[in-house]
PDB file of C-alpha atoms in Angstrom:
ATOM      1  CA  UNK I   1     -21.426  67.808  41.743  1.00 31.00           C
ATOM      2  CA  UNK I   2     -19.327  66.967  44.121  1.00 40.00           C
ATOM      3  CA  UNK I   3     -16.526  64.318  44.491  1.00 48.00           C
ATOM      4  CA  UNK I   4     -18.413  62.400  46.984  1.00 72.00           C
ATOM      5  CA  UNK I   5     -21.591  62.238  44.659  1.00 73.00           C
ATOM      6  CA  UNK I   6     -19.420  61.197  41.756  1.00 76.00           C
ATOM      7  CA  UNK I   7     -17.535  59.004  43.067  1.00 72.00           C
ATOM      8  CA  UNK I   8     -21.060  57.060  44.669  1.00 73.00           C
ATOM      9  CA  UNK I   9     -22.211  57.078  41.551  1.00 73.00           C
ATOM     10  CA  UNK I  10     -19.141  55.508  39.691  1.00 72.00           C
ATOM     11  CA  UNK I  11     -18.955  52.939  41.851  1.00 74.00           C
ATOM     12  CA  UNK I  12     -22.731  52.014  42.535  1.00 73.00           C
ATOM     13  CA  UNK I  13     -23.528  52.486  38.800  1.00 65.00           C
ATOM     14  CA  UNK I  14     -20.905  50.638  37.646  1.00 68.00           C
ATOM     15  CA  UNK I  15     -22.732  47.641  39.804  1.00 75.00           C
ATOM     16  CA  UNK I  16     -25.671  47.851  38.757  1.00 66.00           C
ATOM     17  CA  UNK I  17     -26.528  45.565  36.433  1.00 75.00           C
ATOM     18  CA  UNK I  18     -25.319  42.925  38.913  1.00 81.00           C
ATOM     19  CA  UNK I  19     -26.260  43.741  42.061  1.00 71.00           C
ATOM     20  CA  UNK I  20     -29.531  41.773  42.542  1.00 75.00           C
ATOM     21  CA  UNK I  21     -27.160  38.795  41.428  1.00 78.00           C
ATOM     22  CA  UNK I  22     -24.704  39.408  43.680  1.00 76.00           C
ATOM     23  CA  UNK I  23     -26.027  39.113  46.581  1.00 76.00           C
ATOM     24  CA  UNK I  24     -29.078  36.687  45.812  1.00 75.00           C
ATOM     25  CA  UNK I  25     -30.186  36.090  49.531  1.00 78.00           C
ATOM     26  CA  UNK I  26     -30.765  39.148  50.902  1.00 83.00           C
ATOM     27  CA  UNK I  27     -34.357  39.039  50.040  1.00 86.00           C
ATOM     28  CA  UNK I  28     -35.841  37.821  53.457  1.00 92.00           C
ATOM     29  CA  UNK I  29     -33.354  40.002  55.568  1.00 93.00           C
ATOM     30  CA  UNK I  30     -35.127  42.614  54.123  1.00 95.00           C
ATOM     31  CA  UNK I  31     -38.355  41.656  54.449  1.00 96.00           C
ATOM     32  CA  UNK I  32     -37.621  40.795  58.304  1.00 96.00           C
ATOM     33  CA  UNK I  33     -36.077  44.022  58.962  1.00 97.00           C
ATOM     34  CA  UNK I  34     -39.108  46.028  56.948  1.00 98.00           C
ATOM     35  CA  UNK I  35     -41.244  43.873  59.556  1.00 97.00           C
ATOM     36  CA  UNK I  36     -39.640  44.387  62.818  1.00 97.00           C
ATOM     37  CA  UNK I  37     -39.643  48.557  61.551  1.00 98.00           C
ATOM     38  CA  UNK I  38     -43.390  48.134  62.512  1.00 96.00           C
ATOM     39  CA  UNK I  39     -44.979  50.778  59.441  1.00 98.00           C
ATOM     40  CA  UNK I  40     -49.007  50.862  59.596  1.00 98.00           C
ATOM     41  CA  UNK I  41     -50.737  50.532  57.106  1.00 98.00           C
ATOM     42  CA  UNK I  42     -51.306  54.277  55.578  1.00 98.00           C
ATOM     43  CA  UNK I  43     -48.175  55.393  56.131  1.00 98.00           C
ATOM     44  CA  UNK I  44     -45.944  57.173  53.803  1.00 98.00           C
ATOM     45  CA  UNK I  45     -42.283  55.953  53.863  1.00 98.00           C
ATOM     46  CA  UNK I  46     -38.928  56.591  52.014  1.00 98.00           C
ATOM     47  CA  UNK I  47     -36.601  53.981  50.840  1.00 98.00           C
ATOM     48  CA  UNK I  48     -33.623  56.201  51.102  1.00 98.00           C
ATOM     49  CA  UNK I  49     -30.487  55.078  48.931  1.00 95.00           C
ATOM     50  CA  UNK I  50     -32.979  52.114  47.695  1.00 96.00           C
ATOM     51  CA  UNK I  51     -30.528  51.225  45.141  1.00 93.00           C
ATOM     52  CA  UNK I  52     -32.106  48.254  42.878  1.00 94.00           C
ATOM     53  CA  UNK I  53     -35.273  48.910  45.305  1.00 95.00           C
ATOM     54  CA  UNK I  54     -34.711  45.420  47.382  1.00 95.00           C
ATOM     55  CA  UNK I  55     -36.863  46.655  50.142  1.00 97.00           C
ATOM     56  CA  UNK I  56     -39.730  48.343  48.015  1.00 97.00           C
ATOM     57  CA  UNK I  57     -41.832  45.069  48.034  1.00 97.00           C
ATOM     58  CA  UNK I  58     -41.520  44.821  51.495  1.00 98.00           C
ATOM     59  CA  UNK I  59     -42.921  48.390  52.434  1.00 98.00           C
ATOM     60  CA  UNK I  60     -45.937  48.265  49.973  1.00 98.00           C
ATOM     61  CA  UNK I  61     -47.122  45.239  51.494  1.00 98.00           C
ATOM     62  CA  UNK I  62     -46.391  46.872  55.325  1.00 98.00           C
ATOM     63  CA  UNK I  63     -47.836  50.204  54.079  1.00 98.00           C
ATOM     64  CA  UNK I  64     -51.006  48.908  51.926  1.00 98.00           C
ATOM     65  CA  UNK I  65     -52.704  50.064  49.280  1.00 97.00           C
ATOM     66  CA  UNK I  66     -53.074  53.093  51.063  1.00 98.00           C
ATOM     67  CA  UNK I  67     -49.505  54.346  51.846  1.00 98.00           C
ATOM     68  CA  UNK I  68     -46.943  55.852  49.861  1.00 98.00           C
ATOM     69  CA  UNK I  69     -43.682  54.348  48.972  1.00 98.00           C
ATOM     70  CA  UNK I  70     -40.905  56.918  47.194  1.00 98.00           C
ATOM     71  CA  UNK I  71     -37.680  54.914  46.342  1.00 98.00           C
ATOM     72  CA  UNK I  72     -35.092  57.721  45.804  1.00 97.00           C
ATOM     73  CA  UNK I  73     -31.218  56.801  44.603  1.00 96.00           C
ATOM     74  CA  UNK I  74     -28.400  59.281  43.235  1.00 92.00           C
ATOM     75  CA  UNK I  75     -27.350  56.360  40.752  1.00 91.00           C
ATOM     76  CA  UNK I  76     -29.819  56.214  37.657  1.00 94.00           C
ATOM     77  CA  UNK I  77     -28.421  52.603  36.445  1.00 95.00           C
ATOM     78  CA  UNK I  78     -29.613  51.820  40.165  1.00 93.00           C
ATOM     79  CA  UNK I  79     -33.067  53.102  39.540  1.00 96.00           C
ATOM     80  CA  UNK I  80     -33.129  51.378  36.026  1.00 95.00           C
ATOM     81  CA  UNK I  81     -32.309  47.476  37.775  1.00 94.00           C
ATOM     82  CA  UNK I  82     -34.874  48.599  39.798  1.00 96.00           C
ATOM     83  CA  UNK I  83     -37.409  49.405  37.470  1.00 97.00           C
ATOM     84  CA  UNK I  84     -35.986  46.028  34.847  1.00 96.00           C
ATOM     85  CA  UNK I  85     -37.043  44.539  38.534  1.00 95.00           C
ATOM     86  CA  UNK I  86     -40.754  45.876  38.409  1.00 96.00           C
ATOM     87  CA  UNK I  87     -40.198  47.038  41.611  1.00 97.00           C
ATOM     88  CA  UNK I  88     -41.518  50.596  40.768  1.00 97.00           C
ATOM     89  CA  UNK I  89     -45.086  48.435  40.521  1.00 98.00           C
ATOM     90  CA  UNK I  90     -44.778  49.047  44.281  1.00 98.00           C
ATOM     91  CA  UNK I  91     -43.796  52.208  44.910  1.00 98.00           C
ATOM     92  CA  UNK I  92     -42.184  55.893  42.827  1.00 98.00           C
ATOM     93  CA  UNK I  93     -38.580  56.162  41.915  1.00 98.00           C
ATOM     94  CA  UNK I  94     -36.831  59.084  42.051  1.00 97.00           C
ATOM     95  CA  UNK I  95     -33.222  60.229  40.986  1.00 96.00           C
ATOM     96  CA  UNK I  96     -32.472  62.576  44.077  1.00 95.00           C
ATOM     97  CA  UNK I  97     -29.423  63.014  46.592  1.00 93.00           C
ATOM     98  CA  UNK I  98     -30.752  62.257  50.467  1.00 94.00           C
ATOM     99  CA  UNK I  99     -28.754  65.148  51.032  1.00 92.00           C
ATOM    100  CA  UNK I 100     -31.300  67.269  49.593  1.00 95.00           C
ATOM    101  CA  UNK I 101     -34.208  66.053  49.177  1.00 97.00           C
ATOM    102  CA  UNK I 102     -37.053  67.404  46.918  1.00 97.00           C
ATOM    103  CA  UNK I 103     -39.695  67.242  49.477  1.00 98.00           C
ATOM    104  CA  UNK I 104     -41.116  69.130  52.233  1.00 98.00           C
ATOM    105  CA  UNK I 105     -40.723  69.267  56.002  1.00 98.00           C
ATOM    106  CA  UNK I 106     -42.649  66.689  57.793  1.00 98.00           C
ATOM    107  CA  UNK I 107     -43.896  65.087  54.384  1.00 98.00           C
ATOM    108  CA  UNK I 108     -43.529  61.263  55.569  1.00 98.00           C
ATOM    109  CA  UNK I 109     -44.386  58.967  58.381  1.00 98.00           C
ATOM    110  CA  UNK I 110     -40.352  56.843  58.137  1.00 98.00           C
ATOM    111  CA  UNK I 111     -37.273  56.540  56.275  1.00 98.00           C
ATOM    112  CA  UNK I 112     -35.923  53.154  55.214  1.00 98.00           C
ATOM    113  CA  UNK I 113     -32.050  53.258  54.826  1.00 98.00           C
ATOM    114  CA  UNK I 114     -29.960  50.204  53.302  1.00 96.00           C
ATOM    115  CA  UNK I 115     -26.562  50.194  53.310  1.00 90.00           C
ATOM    116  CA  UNK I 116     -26.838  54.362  53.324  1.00 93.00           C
ATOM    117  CA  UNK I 117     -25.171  55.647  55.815  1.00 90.00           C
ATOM    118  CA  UNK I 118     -21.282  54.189  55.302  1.00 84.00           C
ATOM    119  CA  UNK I 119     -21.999  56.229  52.061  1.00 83.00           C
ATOM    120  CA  UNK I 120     -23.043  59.360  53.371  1.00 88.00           C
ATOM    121  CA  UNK I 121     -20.199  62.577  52.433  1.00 86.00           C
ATOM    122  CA  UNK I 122     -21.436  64.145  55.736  1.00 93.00           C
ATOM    123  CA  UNK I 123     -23.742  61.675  57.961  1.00 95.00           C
ATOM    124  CA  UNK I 124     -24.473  64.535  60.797  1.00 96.00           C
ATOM    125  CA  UNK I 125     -26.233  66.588  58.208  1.00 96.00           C
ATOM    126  CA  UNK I 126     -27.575  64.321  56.189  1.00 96.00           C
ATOM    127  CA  UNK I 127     -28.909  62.272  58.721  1.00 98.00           C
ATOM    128  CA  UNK I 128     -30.415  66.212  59.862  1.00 98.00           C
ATOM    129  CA  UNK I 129     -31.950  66.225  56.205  1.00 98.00           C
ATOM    130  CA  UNK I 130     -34.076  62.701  57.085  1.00 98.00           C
ATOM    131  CA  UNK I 131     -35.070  64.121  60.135  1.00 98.00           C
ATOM    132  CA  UNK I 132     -36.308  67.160  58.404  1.00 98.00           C
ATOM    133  CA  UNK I 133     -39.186  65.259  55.798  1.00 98.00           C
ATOM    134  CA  UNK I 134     -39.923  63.199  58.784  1.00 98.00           C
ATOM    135  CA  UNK I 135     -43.334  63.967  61.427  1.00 98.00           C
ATOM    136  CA  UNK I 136     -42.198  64.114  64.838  1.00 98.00           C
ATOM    137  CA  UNK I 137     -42.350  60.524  66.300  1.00 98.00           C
ATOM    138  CA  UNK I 138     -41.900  59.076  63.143  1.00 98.00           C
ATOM    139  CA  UNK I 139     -39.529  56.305  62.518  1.00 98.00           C
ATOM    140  CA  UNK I 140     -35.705  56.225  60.826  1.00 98.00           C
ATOM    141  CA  UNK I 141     -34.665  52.199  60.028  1.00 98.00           C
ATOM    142  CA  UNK I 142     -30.721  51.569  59.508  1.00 98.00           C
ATOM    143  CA  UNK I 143     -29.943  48.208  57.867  1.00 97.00           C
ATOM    144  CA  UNK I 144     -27.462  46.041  56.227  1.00 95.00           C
ATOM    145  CA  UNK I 145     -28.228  42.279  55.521  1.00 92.00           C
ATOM    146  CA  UNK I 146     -25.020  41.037  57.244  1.00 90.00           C
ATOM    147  CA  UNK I 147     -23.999  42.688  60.619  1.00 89.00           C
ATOM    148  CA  UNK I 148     -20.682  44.895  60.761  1.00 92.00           C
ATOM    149  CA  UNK I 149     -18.188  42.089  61.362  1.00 88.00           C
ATOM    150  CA  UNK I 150     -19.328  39.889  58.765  1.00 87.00           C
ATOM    151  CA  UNK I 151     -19.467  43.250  56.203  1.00 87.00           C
ATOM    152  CA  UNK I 152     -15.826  44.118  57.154  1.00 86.00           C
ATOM    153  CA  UNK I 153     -14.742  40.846  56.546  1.00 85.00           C
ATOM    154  CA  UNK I 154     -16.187  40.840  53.490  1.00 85.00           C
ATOM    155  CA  UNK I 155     -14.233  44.178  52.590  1.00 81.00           C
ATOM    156  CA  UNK I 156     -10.968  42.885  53.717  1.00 87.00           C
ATOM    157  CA  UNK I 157     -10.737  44.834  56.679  1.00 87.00           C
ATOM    158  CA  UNK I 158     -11.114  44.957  60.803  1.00 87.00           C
ATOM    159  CA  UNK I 159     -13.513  47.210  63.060  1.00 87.00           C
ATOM    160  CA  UNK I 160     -11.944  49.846  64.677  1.00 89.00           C
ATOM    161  CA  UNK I 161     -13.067  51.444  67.730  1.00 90.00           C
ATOM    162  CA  UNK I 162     -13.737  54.314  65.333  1.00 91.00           C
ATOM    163  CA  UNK I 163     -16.257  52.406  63.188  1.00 92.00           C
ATOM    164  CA  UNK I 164     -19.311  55.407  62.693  1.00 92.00           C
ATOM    165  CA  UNK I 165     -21.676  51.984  62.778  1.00 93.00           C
ATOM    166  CA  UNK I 166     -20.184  50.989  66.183  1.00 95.00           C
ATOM    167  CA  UNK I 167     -23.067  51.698  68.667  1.00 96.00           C
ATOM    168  CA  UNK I 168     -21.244  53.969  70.862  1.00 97.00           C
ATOM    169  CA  UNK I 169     -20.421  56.445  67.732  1.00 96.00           C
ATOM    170  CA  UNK I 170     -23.797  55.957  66.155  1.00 97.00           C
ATOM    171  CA  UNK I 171     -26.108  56.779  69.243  1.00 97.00           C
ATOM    172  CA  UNK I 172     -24.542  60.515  69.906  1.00 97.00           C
ATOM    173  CA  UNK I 173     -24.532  60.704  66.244  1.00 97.00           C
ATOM    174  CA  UNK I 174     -28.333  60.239  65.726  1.00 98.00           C
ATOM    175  CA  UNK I 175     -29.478  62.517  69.197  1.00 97.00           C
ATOM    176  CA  UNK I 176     -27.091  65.306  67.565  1.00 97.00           C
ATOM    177  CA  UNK I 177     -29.738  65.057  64.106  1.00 98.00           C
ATOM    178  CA  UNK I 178     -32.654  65.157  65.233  1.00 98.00           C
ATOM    179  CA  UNK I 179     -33.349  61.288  65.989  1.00 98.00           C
ATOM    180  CA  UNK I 180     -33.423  58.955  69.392  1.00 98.00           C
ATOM    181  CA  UNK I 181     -31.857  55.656  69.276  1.00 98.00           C
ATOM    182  CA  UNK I 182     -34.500  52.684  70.481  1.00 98.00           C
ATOM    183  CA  UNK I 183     -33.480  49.596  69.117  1.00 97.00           C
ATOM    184  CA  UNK I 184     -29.753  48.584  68.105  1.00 98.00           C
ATOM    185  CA  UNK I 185     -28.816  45.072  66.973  1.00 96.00           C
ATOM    186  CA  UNK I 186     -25.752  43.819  65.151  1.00 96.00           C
ATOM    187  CA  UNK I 187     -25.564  40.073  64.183  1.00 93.00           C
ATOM    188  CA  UNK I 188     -23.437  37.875  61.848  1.00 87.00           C
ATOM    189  CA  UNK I 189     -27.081  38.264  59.854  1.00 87.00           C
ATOM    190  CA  UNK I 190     -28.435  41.792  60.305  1.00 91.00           C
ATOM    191  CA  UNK I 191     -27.741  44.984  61.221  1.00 96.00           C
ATOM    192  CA  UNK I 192     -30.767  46.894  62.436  1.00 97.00           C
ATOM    193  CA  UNK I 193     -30.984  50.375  64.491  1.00 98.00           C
ATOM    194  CA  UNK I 194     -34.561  51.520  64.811  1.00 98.00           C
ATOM    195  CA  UNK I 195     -34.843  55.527  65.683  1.00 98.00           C
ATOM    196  CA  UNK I 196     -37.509  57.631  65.962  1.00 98.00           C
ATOM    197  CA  UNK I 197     -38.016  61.374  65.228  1.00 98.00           C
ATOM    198  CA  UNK I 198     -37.917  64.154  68.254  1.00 96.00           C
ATOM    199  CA  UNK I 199     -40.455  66.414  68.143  1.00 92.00           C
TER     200      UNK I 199
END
Protein backbone atom coordinates (compact mmCIF):
# COMPACT_ATOMS: atom_id res chain seq x y z
CA UNK A 1 0.00 0.00 0.00
CA UNK A 2 1.20 2.97 -0.70
CA UNK A 3 1.63 6.29 1.25
CA UNK A 4 -0.89 8.03 -0.77
CA UNK A 5 -3.55 5.19 -0.15
CA UNK A 6 -2.77 5.25 3.54
CA UNK A 7 -2.68 8.36 4.16
CA UNK A 8 -6.51 8.78 2.18
CA UNK A 9 -7.57 6.38 4.22
CA UNK A 10 -6.38 7.84 7.66
CA UNK A 11 -7.77 10.83 7.04
CA UNK A 12 -11.19 9.94 5.28
CA UNK A 13 -11.72 7.06 7.78
CA UNK A 14 -11.01 8.89 10.57
CA UNK A 15 -14.20 11.15 9.29
CA UNK A 16 -16.36 8.94 8.82
CA UNK A 17 -18.64 8.62 11.28
CA UNK A 18 -19.28 12.36 10.86
CA UNK A 19 -19.26 13.20 7.58
CA UNK A 20 -22.99 13.11 6.62
CA UNK A 21 -23.19 15.56 9.74
CA UNK A 22 -20.79 17.70 8.69
CA UNK A 23 -21.80 18.92 5.91
CA UNK A 24 -25.73 18.50 6.25
CA UNK A 25 -26.72 20.50 3.01
CA UNK A 26 -25.09 19.05 0.41
CA UNK A 27 -27.94 16.82 -0.35
CA UNK A 28 -29.64 18.85 -3.25
CA UNK A 29 -26.20 19.92 -4.81
CA UNK A 30 -25.94 16.52 -5.45
CA UNK A 31 -28.99 15.71 -6.67
CA UNK A 32 -28.75 18.88 -9.14
CA UNK A 33 -25.44 17.96 -10.35
CA UNK A 34 -26.57 13.99 -10.81
CA UNK A 35 -29.42 15.82 -12.93
CA UNK A 36 -27.66 18.19 -15.11
CA UNK A 37 -25.04 14.78 -15.80
CA UNK A 38 -28.09 13.74 -17.97
CA UNK A 39 -27.78 9.46 -17.23
CA UNK A 40 -30.77 7.48 -19.08
CA UNK A 41 -32.45 5.38 -17.65
CA UNK A 42 -30.55 1.80 -18.18
CA UNK A 43 -27.42 2.97 -17.78
CA UNK A 44 -24.72 1.59 -15.68
CA UNK A 45 -22.73 4.24 -13.70
CA UNK A 46 -19.89 4.43 -11.06
CA UNK A 47 -19.90 6.58 -8.06
CA UNK A 48 -16.18 6.80 -7.94
CA UNK A 49 -14.67 7.82 -4.41
CA UNK A 50 -18.56 7.76 -3.23
CA UNK A 51 -17.44 8.07 0.23
CA UNK A 52 -20.71 7.87 2.62
CA UNK A 53 -22.53 7.27 -0.94
CA UNK A 54 -24.24 11.00 -0.96
CA UNK A 55 -24.89 10.74 -4.61
CA UNK A 56 -26.11 6.99 -4.77
CA UNK A 57 -29.82 8.05 -4.33
CA UNK A 58 -29.53 10.38 -6.90
CA UNK A 59 -28.22 7.94 -9.71
CA UNK A 60 -30.74 5.08 -8.93
CA UNK A 61 -33.50 7.31 -9.42
CA UNK A 62 -31.65 8.86 -12.89
CA UNK A 63 -30.66 5.28 -13.85
CA UNK A 64 -34.04 3.27 -12.90
CA UNK A 65 -34.75 0.14 -11.94
CA UNK A 66 -32.95 -0.95 -14.78
CA UNK A 67 -29.38 0.49 -14.43
CA UNK A 68 -26.59 -0.35 -12.37
CA UNK A 69 -25.15 1.72 -9.66
CA UNK A 70 -21.49 0.43 -8.11
CA UNK A 71 -20.40 2.83 -5.25
CA UNK A 72 -16.65 2.01 -4.88
CA UNK A 73 -14.38 3.83 -1.91
CA UNK A 74 -10.73 2.85 -0.64
CA UNK A 75 -11.98 3.80 3.01
CA UNK A 76 -14.15 0.86 4.55
CA UNK A 77 -15.51 3.17 7.59
CA UNK A 78 -16.68 5.24 4.40
CA UNK A 79 -18.51 2.33 2.93
CA UNK A 80 -19.90 1.36 6.46
CA UNK A 81 -21.70 5.29 6.99
CA UNK A 82 -22.78 4.47 3.81
CA UNK A 83 -24.33 1.33 4.31
CA UNK A 84 -25.61 2.68 8.41
CA UNK A 85 -27.14 5.25 5.59
CA UNK A 86 -29.10 2.47 3.59
CA UNK A 87 -27.72 3.86 0.75
CA UNK A 88 -26.46 0.43 -0.57
CA UNK A 89 -30.59 -0.11 -0.98
CA UNK A 90 -29.72 1.84 -4.15
CA UNK A 91 -26.88 0.67 -5.54
CA UNK A 92 -23.40 -2.10 -4.69
CA UNK A 93 -20.55 -1.00 -2.55
CA UNK A 94 -17.32 -1.92 -3.13
CA UNK A 95 -13.91 -1.47 -1.22
CA UNK A 96 -11.62 -0.80 -4.37
CA UNK A 97 -8.86 1.90 -5.31
CA UNK A 98 -10.12 3.98 -8.70
CA UNK A 99 -6.69 3.45 -9.51
CA UNK A 100 -7.34 -0.02 -10.28
CA UNK A 101 -10.36 -0.93 -10.66
CA UNK A 102 -11.78 -4.54 -10.57
CA UNK A 103 -13.73 -4.26 -13.69
CA UNK A 104 -13.40 -4.58 -17.29
CA UNK A 105 -12.78 -2.27 -20.23
CA UNK A 106 -15.79 -0.54 -21.44
CA UNK A 107 -18.00 -2.12 -18.54
CA UNK A 108 -20.12 1.20 -17.78
CA UNK A 109 -22.08 3.89 -19.48
CA UNK A 110 -20.42 7.12 -16.72
CA UNK A 111 -18.40 7.77 -13.80
CA UNK A 112 -19.64 10.00 -10.99
CA UNK A 113 -16.66 11.64 -9.09
CA UNK A 114 -17.15 13.76 -5.73
CA UNK A 115 -14.58 15.47 -4.31
CA UNK A 116 -12.09 12.66 -6.14
CA UNK A 117 -9.83 14.12 -7.99
CA UNK A 118 -7.86 16.70 -5.35
CA UNK A 119 -7.29 13.15 -3.86
CA UNK A 120 -5.96 11.38 -6.64
CA UNK A 121 -1.78 10.19 -6.01
CA UNK A 122 -1.49 10.49 -9.84
CA UNK A 123 -4.70 12.22 -11.60
CA UNK A 124 -3.22 11.67 -15.38
CA UNK A 125 -3.38 7.97 -14.86
CA UNK A 126 -6.00 7.58 -12.85
CA UNK A 127 -8.18 9.70 -14.63
CA UNK A 128 -6.69 7.08 -17.79
CA UNK A 129 -8.08 4.18 -15.48
CA UNK A 130 -11.93 5.89 -15.64
CA UNK A 131 -11.56 6.26 -19.11
CA UNK A 132 -10.64 2.68 -19.47
CA UNK A 133 -14.22 0.95 -17.78
CA UNK A 134 -15.93 3.64 -19.67
CA UNK A 135 -17.85 2.98 -23.55
CA UNK A 136 -16.67 5.44 -25.90
CA UNK A 137 -19.02 8.52 -25.68
CA UNK A 138 -19.82 7.83 -22.34
CA UNK A 139 -19.86 10.43 -19.71
CA UNK A 140 -17.12 11.41 -16.70
CA UNK A 141 -19.00 14.04 -13.97
CA UNK A 142 -16.45 16.11 -11.64
CA UNK A 143 -18.15 17.70 -8.61
CA UNK A 144 -17.77 19.38 -5.35
CA UNK A 145 -20.84 21.00 -3.56
CA UNK A 146 -19.10 24.40 -3.10
CA UNK A 147 -17.04 25.82 -6.09
CA UNK A 148 -13.09 26.14 -5.72
CA UNK A 149 -12.98 29.54 -4.01
CA UNK A 150 -15.44 28.87 -1.48
CA UNK A 151 -13.52 25.15 -0.84
CA UNK A 152 -10.14 26.96 -0.44
CA UNK A 153 -11.48 29.25 1.85
CA UNK A 154 -12.77 26.75 3.72
CA UNK A 155 -9.18 25.06 3.90
CA UNK A 156 -7.47 28.18 4.88
CA UNK A 157 -5.85 28.77 1.78
CA UNK A 158 -5.79 30.91 -1.77
CA UNK A 159 -6.00 29.58 -5.52
CA UNK A 160 -3.00 29.61 -7.26
CA UNK A 161 -2.62 29.80 -10.86
CA UNK A 162 -1.42 26.23 -10.37
CA UNK A 163 -4.70 24.95 -8.91
CA UNK A 164 -5.10 21.21 -11.01
CA UNK A 165 -9.11 22.27 -10.67
CA UNK A 166 -8.41 25.64 -12.40
CA UNK A 167 -9.98 25.19 -15.91
CA UNK A 168 -6.98 25.92 -17.85
CA UNK A 169 -4.95 22.92 -15.99
CA UNK A 170 -7.93 20.63 -15.92
CA UNK A 171 -8.95 20.75 -19.73
CA UNK A 172 -5.30 19.52 -21.14
CA UNK A 173 -5.40 17.27 -18.25
CA UNK A 174 -8.62 15.37 -19.23
CA UNK A 175 -7.79 15.36 -23.45
CA UNK A 176 -4.27 13.81 -22.28
CA UNK A 177 -6.66 10.63 -20.48
CA UNK A 178 -8.73 9.77 -22.65
CA UNK A 179 -11.72 12.34 -21.97
CA UNK A 180 -13.08 15.78 -23.81
CA UNK A 181 -14.04 18.61 -21.70
CA UNK A 182 -17.89 19.90 -22.57
CA UNK A 183 -19.21 21.60 -19.77
CA UNK A 184 -17.10 23.52 -16.98
CA UNK A 185 -18.74 25.58 -14.23
CA UNK A 186 -17.35 26.85 -10.96
CA UNK A 187 -19.70 28.79 -8.56
CA UNK A 188 -19.66 29.90 -4.87
CA UNK A 189 -22.30 26.67 -4.94
CA UNK A 190 -21.01 23.99 -7.32
CA UNK A 191 -18.35 22.82 -9.08
CA UNK A 192 -19.33 20.79 -12.11
CA UNK A 193 -17.11 19.65 -15.30
CA UNK A 194 -19.06 17.32 -17.52
CA UNK A 195 -16.61 15.11 -19.99
CA UNK A 196 -17.25 12.59 -22.19
CA UNK A 197 -15.25 9.51 -23.34
CA UNK A 198 -13.18 9.54 -26.89
CA UNK A 199 -13.65 6.76 -28.79
Amino acid sequence: MSEDRTHVQEFFGARAADWDRKFPGDGPAFTTAVTQFGLRPGDRVLDAGCGTGRAMTALRTAVGPGGTVLGVDLTPQMLAAARRAGRDADGALLLADVARLPLRDEALDAVFAAGLIAHLPDPGANLRELARVVRPGGGLALFHPIGRAALAARHGRELTPEDMRAEHNLGPLLSGSGWDLTSYADDDDRFLVLAVRRP
